[in-house]
Short mmCIF file of C-alpha atoms and ligand atoms in Angstrom, two decimals:
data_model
loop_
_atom_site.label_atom_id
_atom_site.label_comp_id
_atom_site.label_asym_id
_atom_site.label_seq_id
_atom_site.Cartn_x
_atom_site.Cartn_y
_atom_site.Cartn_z
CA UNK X 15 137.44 113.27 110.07
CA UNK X 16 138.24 116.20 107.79
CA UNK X 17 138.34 115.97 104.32
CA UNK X 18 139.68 118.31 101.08
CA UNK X 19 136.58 117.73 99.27
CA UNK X 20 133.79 120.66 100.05
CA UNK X 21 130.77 119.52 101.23
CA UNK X 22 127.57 118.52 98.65
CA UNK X 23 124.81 117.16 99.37
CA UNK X 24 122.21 114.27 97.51
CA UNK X 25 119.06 115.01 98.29
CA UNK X 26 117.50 115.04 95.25
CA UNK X 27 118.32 113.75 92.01
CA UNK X 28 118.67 117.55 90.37
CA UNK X 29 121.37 118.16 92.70
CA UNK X 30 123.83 116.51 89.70
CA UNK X 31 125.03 117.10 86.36
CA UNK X 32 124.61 114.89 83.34
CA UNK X 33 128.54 114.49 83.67
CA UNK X 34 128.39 113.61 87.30
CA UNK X 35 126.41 111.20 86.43
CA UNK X 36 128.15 109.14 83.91
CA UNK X 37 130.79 109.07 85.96
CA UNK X 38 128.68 107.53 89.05
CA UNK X 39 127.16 104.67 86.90
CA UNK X 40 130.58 104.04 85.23
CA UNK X 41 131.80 104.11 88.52
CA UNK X 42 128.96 102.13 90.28
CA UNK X 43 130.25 99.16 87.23
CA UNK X 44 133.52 99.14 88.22
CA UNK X 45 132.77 98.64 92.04
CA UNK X 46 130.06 96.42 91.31
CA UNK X 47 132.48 94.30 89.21
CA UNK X 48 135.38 94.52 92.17
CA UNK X 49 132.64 93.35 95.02
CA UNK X 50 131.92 90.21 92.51
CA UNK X 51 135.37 89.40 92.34
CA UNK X 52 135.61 89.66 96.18
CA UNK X 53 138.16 92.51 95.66
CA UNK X 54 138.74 94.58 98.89
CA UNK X 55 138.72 98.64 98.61
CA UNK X 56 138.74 100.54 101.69
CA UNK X 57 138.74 104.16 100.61
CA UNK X 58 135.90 104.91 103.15
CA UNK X 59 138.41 103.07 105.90
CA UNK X 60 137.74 104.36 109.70
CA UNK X 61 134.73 106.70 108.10
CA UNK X 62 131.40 106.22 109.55
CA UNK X 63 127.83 106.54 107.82
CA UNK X 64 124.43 108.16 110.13
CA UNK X 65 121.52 106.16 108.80
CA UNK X 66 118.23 108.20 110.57
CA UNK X 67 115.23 106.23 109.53
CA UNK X 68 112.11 107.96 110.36
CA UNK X 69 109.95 105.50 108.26
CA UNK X 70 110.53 101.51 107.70
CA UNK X 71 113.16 100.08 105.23
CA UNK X 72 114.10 96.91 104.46
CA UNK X 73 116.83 97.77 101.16
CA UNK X 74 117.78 101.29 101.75
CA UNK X 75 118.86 100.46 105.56
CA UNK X 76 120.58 96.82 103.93
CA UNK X 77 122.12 98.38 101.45
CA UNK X 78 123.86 101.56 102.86
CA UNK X 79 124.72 99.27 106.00
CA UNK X 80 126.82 96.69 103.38
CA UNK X 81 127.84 99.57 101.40
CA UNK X 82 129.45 101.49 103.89
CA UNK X 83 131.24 98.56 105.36
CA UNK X 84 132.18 97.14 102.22
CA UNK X 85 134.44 100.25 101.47
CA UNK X 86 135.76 100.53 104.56
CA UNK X 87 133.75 102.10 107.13
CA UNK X 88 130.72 101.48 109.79
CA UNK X 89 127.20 102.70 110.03
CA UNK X 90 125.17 103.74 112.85
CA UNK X 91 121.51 103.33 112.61
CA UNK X 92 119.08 105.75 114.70
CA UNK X 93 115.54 104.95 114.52
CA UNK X 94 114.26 108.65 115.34
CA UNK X 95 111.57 107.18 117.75
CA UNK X 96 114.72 105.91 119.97
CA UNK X 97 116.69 109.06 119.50
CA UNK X 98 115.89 112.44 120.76
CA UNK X 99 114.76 114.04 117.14
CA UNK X 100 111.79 111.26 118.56
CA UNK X 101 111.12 113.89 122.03
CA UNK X 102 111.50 117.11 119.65
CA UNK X 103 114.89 117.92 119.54
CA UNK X 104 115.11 120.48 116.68
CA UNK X 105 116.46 119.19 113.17
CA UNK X 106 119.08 122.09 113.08
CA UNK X 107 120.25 120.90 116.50
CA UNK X 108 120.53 117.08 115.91
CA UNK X 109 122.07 117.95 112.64
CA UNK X 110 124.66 120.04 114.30
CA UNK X 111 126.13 117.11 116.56
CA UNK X 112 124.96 114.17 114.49
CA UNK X 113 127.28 115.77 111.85
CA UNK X 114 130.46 116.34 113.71
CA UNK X 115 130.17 112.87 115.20
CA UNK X 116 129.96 111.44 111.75
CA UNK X 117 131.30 111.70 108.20
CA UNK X 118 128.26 111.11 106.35
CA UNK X 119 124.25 110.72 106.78
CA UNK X 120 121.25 109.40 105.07
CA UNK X 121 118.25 110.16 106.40
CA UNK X 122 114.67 108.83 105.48
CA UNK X 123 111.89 110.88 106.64
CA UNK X 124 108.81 113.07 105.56
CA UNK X 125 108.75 116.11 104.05
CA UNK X 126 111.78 117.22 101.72
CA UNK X 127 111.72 120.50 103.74
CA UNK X 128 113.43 118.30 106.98
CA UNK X 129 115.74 116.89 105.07
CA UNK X 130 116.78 120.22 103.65
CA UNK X 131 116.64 121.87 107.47
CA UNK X 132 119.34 119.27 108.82
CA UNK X 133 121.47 119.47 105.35
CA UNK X 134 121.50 123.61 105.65
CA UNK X 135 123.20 122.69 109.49
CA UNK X 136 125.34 119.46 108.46
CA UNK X 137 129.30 119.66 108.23
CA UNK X 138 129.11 116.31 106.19
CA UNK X 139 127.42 115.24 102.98
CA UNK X 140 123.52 114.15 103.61
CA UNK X 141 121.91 111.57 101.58
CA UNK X 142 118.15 111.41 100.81
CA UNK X 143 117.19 107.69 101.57
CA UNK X 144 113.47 108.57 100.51
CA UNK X 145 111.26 111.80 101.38
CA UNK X 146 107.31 112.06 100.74
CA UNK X 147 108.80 114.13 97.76
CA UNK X 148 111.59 112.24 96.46
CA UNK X 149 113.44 108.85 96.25
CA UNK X 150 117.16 109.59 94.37
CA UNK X 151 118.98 106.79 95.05
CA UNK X 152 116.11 104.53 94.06
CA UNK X 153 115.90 105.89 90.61
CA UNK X 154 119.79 105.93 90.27
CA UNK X 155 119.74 102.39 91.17
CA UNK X 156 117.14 101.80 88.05
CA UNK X 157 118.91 103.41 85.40
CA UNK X 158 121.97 102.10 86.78
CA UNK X 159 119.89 98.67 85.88
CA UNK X 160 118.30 100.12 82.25
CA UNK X 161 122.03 100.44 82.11
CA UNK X 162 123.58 97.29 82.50
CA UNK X 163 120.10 95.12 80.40
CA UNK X 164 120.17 97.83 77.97
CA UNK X 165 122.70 100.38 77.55
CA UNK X 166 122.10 103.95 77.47
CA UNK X 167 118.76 105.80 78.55
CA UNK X 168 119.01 108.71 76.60
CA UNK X 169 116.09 109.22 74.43
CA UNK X 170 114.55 106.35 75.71
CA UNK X 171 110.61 106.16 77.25
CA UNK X 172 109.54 105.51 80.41
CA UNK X 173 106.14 104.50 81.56
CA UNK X 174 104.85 105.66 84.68
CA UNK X 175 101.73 103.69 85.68
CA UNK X 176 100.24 104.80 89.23
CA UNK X 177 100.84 107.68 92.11
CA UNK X 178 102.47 111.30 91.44
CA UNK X 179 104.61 110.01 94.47
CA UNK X 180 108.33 110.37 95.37
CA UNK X 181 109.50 107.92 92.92
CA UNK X 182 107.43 109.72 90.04
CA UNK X 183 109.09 112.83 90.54
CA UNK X 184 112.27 111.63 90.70
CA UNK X 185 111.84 109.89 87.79
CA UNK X 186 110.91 113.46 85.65
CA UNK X 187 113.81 115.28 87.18
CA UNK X 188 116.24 112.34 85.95
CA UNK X 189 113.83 112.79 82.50
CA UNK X 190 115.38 116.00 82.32
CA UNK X 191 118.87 115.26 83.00
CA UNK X 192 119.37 112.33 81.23
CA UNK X 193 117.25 113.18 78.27
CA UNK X 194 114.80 110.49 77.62
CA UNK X 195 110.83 111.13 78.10
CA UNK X 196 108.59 109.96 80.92
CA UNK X 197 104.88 108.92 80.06
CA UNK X 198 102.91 109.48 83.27
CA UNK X 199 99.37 108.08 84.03
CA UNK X 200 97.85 108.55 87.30
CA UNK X 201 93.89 108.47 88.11
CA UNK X 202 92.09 111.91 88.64
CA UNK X 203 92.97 113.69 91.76
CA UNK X 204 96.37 111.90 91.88
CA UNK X 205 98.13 113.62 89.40
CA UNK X 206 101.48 115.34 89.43
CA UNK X 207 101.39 118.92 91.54
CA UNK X 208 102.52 121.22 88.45
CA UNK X 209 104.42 123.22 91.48
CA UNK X 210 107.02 120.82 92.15
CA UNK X 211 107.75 120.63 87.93
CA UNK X 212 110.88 122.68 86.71
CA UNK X 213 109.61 124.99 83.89
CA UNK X 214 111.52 122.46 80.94
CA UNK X 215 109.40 119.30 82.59
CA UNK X 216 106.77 119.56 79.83
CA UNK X 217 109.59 118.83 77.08
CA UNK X 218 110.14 115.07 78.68
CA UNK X 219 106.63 114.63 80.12
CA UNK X 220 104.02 113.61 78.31
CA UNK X 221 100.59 113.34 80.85
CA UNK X 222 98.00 110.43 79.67
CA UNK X 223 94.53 109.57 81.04
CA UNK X 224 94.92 105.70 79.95
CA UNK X 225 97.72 103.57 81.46
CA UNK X 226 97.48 101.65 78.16
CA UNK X 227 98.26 104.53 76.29
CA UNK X 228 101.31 105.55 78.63
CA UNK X 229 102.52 102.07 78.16
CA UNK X 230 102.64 102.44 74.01
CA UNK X 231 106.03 101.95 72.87
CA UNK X 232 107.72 102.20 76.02
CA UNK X 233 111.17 101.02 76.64
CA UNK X 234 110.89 100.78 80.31
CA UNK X 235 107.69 100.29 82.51
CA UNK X 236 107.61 100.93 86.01
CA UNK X 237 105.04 101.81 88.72
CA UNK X 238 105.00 102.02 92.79
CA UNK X 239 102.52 100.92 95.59
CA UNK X 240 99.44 102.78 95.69
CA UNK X 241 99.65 103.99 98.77
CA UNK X 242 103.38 105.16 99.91
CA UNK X 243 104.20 105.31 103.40
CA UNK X 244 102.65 108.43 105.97
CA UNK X 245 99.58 108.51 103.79
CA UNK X 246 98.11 104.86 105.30
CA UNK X 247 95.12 107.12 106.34
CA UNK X 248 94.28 107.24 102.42
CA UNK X 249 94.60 103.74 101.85
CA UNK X 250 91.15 102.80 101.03
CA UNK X 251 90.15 105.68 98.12
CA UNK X 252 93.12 104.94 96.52
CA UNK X 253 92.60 101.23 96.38
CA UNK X 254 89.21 102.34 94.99
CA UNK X 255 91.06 104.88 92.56
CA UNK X 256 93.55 103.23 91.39
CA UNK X 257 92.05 100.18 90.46
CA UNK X 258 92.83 100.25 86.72
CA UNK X 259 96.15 101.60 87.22
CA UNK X 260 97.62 97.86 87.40
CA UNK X 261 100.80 96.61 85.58
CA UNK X 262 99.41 93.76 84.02
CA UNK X 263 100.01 91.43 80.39
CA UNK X 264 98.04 93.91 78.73
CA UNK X 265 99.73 96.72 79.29
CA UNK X 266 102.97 95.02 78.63
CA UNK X 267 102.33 93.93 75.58
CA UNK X 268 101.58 97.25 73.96
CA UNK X 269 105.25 98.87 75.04
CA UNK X 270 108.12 98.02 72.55
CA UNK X 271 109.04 93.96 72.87
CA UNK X 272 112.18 94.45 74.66
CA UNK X 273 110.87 96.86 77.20
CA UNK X 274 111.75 96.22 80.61
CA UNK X 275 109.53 96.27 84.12
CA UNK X 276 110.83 97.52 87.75
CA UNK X 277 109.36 98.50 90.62
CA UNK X 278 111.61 100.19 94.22
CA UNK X 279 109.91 97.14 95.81
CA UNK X 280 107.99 96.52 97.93
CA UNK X 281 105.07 95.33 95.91
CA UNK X 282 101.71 94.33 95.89
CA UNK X 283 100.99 91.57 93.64
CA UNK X 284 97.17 92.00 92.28
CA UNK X 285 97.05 95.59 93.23
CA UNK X 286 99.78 98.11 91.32
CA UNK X 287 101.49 95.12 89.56
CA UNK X 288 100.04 91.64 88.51
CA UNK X 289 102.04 88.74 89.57
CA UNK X 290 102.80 87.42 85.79
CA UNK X 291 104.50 90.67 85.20
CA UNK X 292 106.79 91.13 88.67
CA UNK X 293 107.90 87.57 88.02
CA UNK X 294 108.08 87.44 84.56
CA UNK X 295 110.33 87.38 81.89
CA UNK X 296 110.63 91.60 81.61
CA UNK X 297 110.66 92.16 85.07
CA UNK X 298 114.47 93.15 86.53
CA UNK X 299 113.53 93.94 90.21
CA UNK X 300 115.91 91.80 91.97
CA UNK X 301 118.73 93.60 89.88
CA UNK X 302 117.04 96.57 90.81
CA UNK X 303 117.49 96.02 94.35
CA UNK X 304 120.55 94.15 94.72
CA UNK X 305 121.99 97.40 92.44
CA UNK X 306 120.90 100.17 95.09
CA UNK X 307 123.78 98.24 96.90
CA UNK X 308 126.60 99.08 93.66
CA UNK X 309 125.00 103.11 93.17
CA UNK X 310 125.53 103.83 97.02
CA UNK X 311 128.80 102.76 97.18
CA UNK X 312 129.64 104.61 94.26
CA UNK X 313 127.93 107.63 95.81
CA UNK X 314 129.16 107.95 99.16
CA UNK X 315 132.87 106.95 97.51
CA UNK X 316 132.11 110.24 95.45
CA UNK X 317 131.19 112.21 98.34
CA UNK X 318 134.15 112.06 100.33
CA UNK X 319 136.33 111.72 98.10
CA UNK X 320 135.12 113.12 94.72
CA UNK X 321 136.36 111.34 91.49
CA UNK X 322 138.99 108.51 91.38
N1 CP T 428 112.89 100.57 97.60
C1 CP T 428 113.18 100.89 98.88
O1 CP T 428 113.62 101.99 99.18
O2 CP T 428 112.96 99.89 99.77
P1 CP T 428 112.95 99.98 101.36
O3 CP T 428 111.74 100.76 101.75
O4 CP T 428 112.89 98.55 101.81
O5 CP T 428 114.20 100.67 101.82
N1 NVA T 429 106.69 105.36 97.28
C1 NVA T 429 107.03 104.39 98.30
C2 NVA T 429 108.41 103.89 98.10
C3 NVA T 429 108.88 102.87 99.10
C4 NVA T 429 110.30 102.45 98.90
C5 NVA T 429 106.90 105.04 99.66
O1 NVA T 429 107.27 106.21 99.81
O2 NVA T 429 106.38 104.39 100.59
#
């Protein structure tokens, strides 16, 4: 189906503006608020969503499956292993057709560079449902939830407790942004790849040894399994590693009283986070998932058909 709005692309969460994204989490309110009120809006009617998993899901699949239906439209899943990208049909290729079939994709897979390969051949907008580098509709879903418990983010702390992984960098490019300041701690030989850093990270990211310490006075904590999918191989150093890198009591109670906990799910209880924090009091993580839902819809409904 053709559209008037030119083509853009999510795939990572410096592809928008500070502006843009006010108006995706005022917008992400308002449809949230319709979809409680069982309000029907179609504006995605007859359009259909590509969902290309390369990697498991449980929320991301859910969510943009709902989502897309719930304004209108249908989604396809592909599982690559069932597919032909599964027998080595080139990226470009499979974006070519997959993308003249379809009026929008998300696609979860490994390296960023992939997802940047079919985007660079897609006619249609392509979504980043997670990459070994980055996780953008996660972390929109989270301060979509700092949000709504909260209110603004800006100048606001987050603590980082745990891997340099795709949620961590996400989470400093939004720093950036959105203007509040990220407080990483990782164990030595996990730490953030200086590389993938835009030259102004340093002005929101503050690097500590001690979890504890990153935790001081934060307004939000949040951490992420250990060991993130395609690097199973690693699992048992970094079991050894990060052994003192769990969210626990202690390290709540030294961030600021009304500081909240999340975590992209899914967790370990006893081994990033400790089961009186994930289901405790400060912990918003089934608003954090059930809000990936409200950001997506808002999302897609922005582009295809830019701002209403
Ligand atoms: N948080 C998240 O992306 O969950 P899934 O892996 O279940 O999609
Ligand atoms: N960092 C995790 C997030 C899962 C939603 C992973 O990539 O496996």
């Amino acid at each position: 189906m053709s559209s008037n709005i030119p083509v853009r692309h999510y795939l990572q969460f410096a592809d928008f503006s500070a502006d843009e994204y006010a108006y995706l989490l005022q917008r992400s309110a308002f449809l949230k608020a319709k979809f409680k009120r069982y309000e029907t809006w179609h504006p995605l009617h007859d359009r259909t969503l590509a969902m290309i998993f390369e990697k498991n899901s449980t929320r991301t699949r859910l969510s943009f499956e709902a989502g897309i239906h719930q304004l209108g439209g249908h989604a396809v899943f592909l599982n690559t292993k069932d597919t032909q990208l599964g027998r080595g049909e080139p990226v470009e290729d499979a974006a070519q057709v997959i993308s003249r079939m379809t009026d929008i994709i998300m696609i979860r897979t490994f390296g960023q560079d992939i997802i940047e390969r079919f985007a660079a051949n897609s006619r249609v907008p392509v979504i980043n449902g997670l990459t070994n580098e980055y996780h953008p509709c996660q972390v929109l879903a989270d301060i979509f939830t700092y949000v709504e418990h909260r209110s603004t983010i800006a100048g606001k702390t987050v603590a980082w407790v745990g891997d340099a992984n795709n949620m961590a960098y996400t989470w400093v490019q939004a720093a950036e942004i959105l203007g509040f300041k990220v407080n990483f701690s990782a164990p030595p030989g996990y730490q953030l790849d200086e590389k993938m850093l835009s030259p102004q990270a340093k002005k929101y990211l503050n690097i500590f040894d001690n979890p504890k310490d990153a935790c001081r006075g934060a307004d939000l904590v949040t951490t992420d399994v250990w060991t993130s999918m395609g690097y199973e191989d690693e699992n048992q150093a970094r079991l050894k590693a990060f052994k003192s890198w769990m969210v626990n009591d202690e390290l709540m109670a030294v961030a600021n009283a009304d500081a909240l906990f999340m975590h992209c799910l899914p967790a370990h209880r006893g081994e990033e986070v400790s089961a009186s924090v994930i289901d405790g009091s400060q912990s918003v993580v089934w608003d954090e998932a059930e809000n990936r839902l409200h950001v997506q819809k808002a999302l897609m409904e922005f582009l295809l058909c830019g701002k209403l």
